[in-house]
PDB file of C-alpha atoms in Angstrom:
ATOM      1  CA  MET G 691     144.370  73.311 138.987  1.00 87.00           C
ATOM      2  CA  PRO G 692     142.179  75.895 141.128  1.00 90.00           C
ATOM      3  CA  PHE G 693     145.110  76.991 143.280  1.00 94.00           C
ATOM      4  CA  LEU G 694     146.948  77.669 140.238  1.00 92.00           C
ATOM      5  CA  GLU G 695     144.337  79.684 138.583  1.00 94.00           C
ATOM      6  CA  SER G 696     143.820  81.663 141.920  1.00 95.00           C
ATOM      7  CA  LEU G 697     147.568  82.391 141.739  1.00 95.00           C
ATOM      8  CA  ALA G 698     147.378  83.310 138.439  1.00 95.00           C
ATOM      9  CA  SER G 699     144.506  86.335 139.079  1.00 96.00           C
ATOM     10  CA  GLY G 700     146.826  87.301 141.312  1.00 96.00           C
ATOM     11  CA  THR G 701     144.836  85.575 144.305  1.00 96.00           C
ATOM     12  CA  PRO G 702     146.910  83.981 147.271  1.00 97.00           C
ATOM     13  CA  VAL G 703     145.484  80.598 148.212  1.00 96.00           C
ATOM     14  CA  ILE G 704     145.329  79.222 151.343  1.00 97.00           C
ATOM     15  CA  ALA G 705     146.286  75.728 151.204  1.00 96.00           C
ATOM     16  CA  THR G 706     148.155  72.833 153.244  1.00 96.00           C
ATOM     17  CA  GLY G 707     151.933  72.699 153.100  1.00 94.00           C
ATOM     18  CA  TRP G 708     151.470  69.498 151.826  1.00 94.00           C
ATOM     19  CA  GLY G 709     151.010  67.867 147.868  1.00 91.00           C
ATOM     20  CA  GLY G 710     151.592  68.631 144.290  1.00 89.00           C
ATOM     21  CA  HIS G 711     150.137  72.056 144.565  1.00 93.00           C
ATOM     22  CA  MET G 712     153.701  73.265 146.824  1.00 92.00           C
ATOM     23  CA  ASP G 713     155.722  72.744 143.489  1.00 90.00           C
ATOM     24  CA  PHE G 714     154.451  76.375 143.148  1.00 92.00           C
ATOM     25  CA  VAL G 715     152.615  77.650 146.325  1.00 96.00           C
ATOM     26  CA  THR G 716     155.038  79.589 148.528  1.00 96.00           C
ATOM     27  CA  ASP G 717     154.838  81.519 151.657  1.00 96.00           C
ATOM     28  CA  ARG G 718     155.477  84.313 149.075  1.00 97.00           C
ATOM     29  CA  ASN G 719     152.007  83.694 147.426  1.00 97.00           C
ATOM     30  CA  GLY G 720     149.995  81.613 149.616  1.00 97.00           C
ATOM     31  CA  PHE G 721     149.347  81.092 153.577  1.00 98.00           C
ATOM     32  CA  LYS G 722     150.155  77.374 154.480  1.00 97.00           C
ATOM     33  CA  VAL G 723     147.888  75.484 156.775  1.00 97.00           C
ATOM     34  CA  GLY G 724     149.299  73.156 159.032  1.00 97.00           C
ATOM     35  CA  TYR G 725     148.537  69.244 158.324  1.00 96.00           C
ATOM     36  CA  ARG G 726     148.342  65.749 159.549  1.00 93.00           C
ATOM     37  CA  LEU G 727     149.687  62.831 157.237  1.00 92.00           C
ATOM     38  CA  ARG G 728     146.414  60.241 157.850  1.00 87.00           C
ATOM     39  CA  HIS G 729     144.993  57.344 155.937  1.00 82.00           C
ATOM     40  CA  PRO G 730     142.054  58.915 154.043  1.00 79.00           C
ATOM     41  CA  ALA G 731     139.443  55.799 154.864  1.00 73.00           C
ATOM     42  CA  ALA G 732     139.646  57.435 158.518  1.00 74.00           C
ATOM     43  CA  SER G 733     138.130  60.943 157.388  1.00 72.00           C
ATOM     44  CA  MET G 734     135.693  59.059 154.554  1.00 73.00           C
ATOM     45  CA  ASN G 735     133.902  57.115 157.092  1.00 72.00           C
ATOM     46  CA  LYS G 736     133.382  60.494 159.279  1.00 74.00           C
ATOM     47  CA  PRO G 737     129.150  61.323 158.875  1.00 74.00           C
ATOM     48  CA  THR G 738     130.705  64.380 158.332  1.00 71.00           C
ATOM     49  CA  ALA G 739     132.766  63.292 154.837  1.00 70.00           C
ATOM     50  CA  ILE G 740     131.680  65.108 151.439  1.00 65.00           C
ATOM     51  CA  ALA G 741     132.043  62.063 149.459  1.00 68.00           C
ATOM     52  CA  ARG G 742     131.838  59.006 151.934  1.00 69.00           C
ATOM     53  CA  ARG G 743     130.638  56.734 148.363  1.00 72.00           C
ATOM     54  CA  PHE G 744     134.320  56.843 146.987  1.00 72.00           C
ATOM     55  CA  ARG G 745     135.741  55.694 150.109  1.00 70.00           C
ATOM     56  CA  TYR G 746     136.698  52.360 148.741  1.00 73.00           C
ATOM     57  CA  LEU G 747     138.971  54.268 146.404  1.00 74.00           C
ATOM     58  CA  PHE G 748     140.971  55.617 149.648  1.00 71.00           C
ATOM     59  CA  ASN G 749     141.585  52.260 150.457  1.00 71.00           C
ATOM     60  CA  GLY G 750     145.023  51.507 149.322  1.00 73.00           C
ATOM     61  CA  SER G 751     148.099  50.367 151.897  1.00 78.00           C
ATOM     62  CA  GLY G 752     149.979  52.933 152.676  1.00 82.00           C
ATOM     63  CA  GLN G 753     147.662  55.943 151.258  1.00 82.00           C
ATOM     64  CA  ARG G 754     147.874  59.258 153.087  1.00 85.00           C
ATOM     65  CA  TRP G 755     146.279  62.422 152.115  1.00 85.00           C
ATOM     66  CA  ALA G 756     146.993  65.504 154.536  1.00 89.00           C
ATOM     67  CA  GLU G 757     143.790  66.226 156.887  1.00 89.00           C
ATOM     68  CA  ALA G 758     144.354  70.389 157.651  1.00 92.00           C
ATOM     69  CA  ASP G 759     144.554  71.488 161.496  1.00 94.00           C
ATOM     70  CA  GLU G 760     141.423  73.350 161.819  1.00 94.00           C
ATOM     71  CA  GLY G 761     143.002  75.910 164.179  1.00 97.00           C
ATOM     72  CA  SER G 762     146.205  76.454 161.099  1.00 97.00           C
ATOM     73  CA  LEU G 763     143.263  76.758 159.155  1.00 97.00           C
ATOM     74  CA  VAL G 764     141.559  79.634 161.290  1.00 97.00           C
ATOM     75  CA  ARG G 765     144.672  81.181 161.986  1.00 98.00           C
ATOM     76  CA  GLN G 766     145.556  81.651 158.493  1.00 98.00           C
ATOM     77  CA  MET G 767     142.200  82.828 157.244  1.00 98.00           C
ATOM     78  CA  ARG G 768     141.783  85.466 159.658  1.00 98.00           C
ATOM     79  CA  ARG G 769     145.269  86.375 158.787  1.00 98.00           C
ATOM     80  CA  ALA G 770     144.208  86.935 155.279  1.00 98.00           C
ATOM     81  CA  TYR G 771     141.628  88.707 156.515  1.00 98.00           C
ATOM     82  CA  LEU G 772     142.829  91.359 159.121  1.00 98.00           C
ATOM     83  CA  ASN G 773     145.715  91.861 156.644  1.00 98.00           C
ATOM     84  CA  PRO G 774     144.216  93.027 153.232  1.00 97.00           C
ATOM     85  CA  GLY G 775     147.711  94.602 152.346  1.00 98.00           C
ATOM     86  CA  LEU G 776     149.644  91.183 152.600  1.00 98.00           C
ATOM     87  CA  CYS G 777     147.449  89.585 150.528  1.00 98.00           C
ATOM     88  CA  ARG G 778     147.691  92.342 147.775  1.00 98.00           C
ATOM     89  CA  GLN G 779     151.608  91.739 148.330  1.00 98.00           C
ATOM     90  CA  LYS G 780     151.835  87.713 147.765  1.00 98.00           C
ATOM     91  CA  GLY G 781     148.597  88.401 145.399  1.00 97.00           C
ATOM     92  CA  ARG G 782     151.207  90.614 143.205  1.00 97.00           C
ATOM     93  CA  ARG G 783     153.808  87.945 144.126  1.00 97.00           C
ATOM     94  CA  ALA G 784     151.669  84.890 143.051  1.00 97.00           C
ATOM     95  CA  ARG G 785     150.717  86.402 139.294  1.00 96.00           C
ATOM     96  CA  LEU G 786     154.202  87.190 138.817  1.00 96.00           C
ATOM     97  CA  ASP G 787     155.049  83.425 140.083  1.00 95.00           C
ATOM     98  CA  ALA G 788     152.432  81.790 137.847  1.00 94.00           C
ATOM     99  CA  ALA G 789     153.227  83.881 134.619  1.00 92.00           C
ATOM    100  CA  ARG G 790     156.183  81.673 134.615  1.00 90.00           C
ATOM    101  CA  LEU G 791     154.424  78.204 134.153  1.00 87.00           C
ATOM    102  CA  SER G 792     153.177  76.574 131.142  1.00 84.00           C
ATOM    103  CA  TRP G 793     152.471  73.285 129.933  1.00 85.00           C
ATOM    104  CA  GLY G 794     155.509  73.806 127.631  1.00 88.00           C
ATOM    105  CA  ARG G 795     157.576  74.591 130.130  1.00 84.00           C
ATOM    106  CA  ALA G 796     156.545  71.707 132.491  1.00 82.00           C
ATOM    107  CA  GLY G 797     157.030  69.353 129.249  1.00 89.00           C
ATOM    108  CA  ALA G 798     160.922  70.714 128.711  1.00 89.00           C
ATOM    109  CA  MET G 799     160.955  70.347 132.201  1.00 84.00           C
ATOM    110  CA  MET G 800     159.893  66.644 132.142  1.00 88.00           C
ATOM    111  CA  LYS G 801     161.894  65.949 129.228  1.00 94.00           C
ATOM    112  CA  ARG G 802     164.937  67.082 130.906  1.00 93.00           C
ATOM    113  CA  ALA G 803     164.540  65.049 134.103  1.00 91.00           C
ATOM    114  CA  VAL G 804     163.927  62.113 131.513  1.00 94.00           C
ATOM    115  CA  GLY G 805     166.906  62.906 129.926  1.00 94.00           C
ATOM    116  CA  HIS G 806     169.204  62.987 133.214  1.00 92.00           C
ATOM    117  CA  VAL G 807     167.858  59.639 134.128  1.00 93.00           C
ATOM    118  CA  VAL G 808     168.285  58.279 130.937  1.00 92.00           C
ATOM    119  CA  ALA G 809     172.123  59.280 131.105  1.00 91.00           C
ATOM    120  CA  ARG G 810     172.345  58.192 134.667  1.00 88.00           C
ATOM    121  CA  ARG G 811     171.551  54.453 133.389  1.00 85.00           C
ATOM    122  CA  LYS G 812     174.003  55.140 130.472  1.00 85.00           C
ATOM    123  CA  ARG G 813     176.672  55.259 132.700  1.00 82.00           C
ATOM    124  CA  ARG G 814     175.977  52.157 135.077  1.00 76.00           C
TER     125      ARG G 814
END
């Protein structure tokens, strides 16, 4: 939600190019950071981890999360800082993109998707 709230306020986001937010964060409204998919426990066990006490929640087989590439993050932050005009342009696009989203539209999309799945199963 914080990414979407930022976009709705006209502020572009800097985020990894992987995850649920990719449904609405684009190159036109944000700055994508490179990443590596890693097992969460590997990062959670580091002494610098923010929430080490919750690492047991991330020990599932096959779990992965996007760990940001620090160099890519630095480059995107610098790009945003050095290009306020680009940030304004992305911010305008962000506001327009976010305005198209709503809980009602999300519900309607989900209903259509479920309808398509049900219809396909009936044809089999």
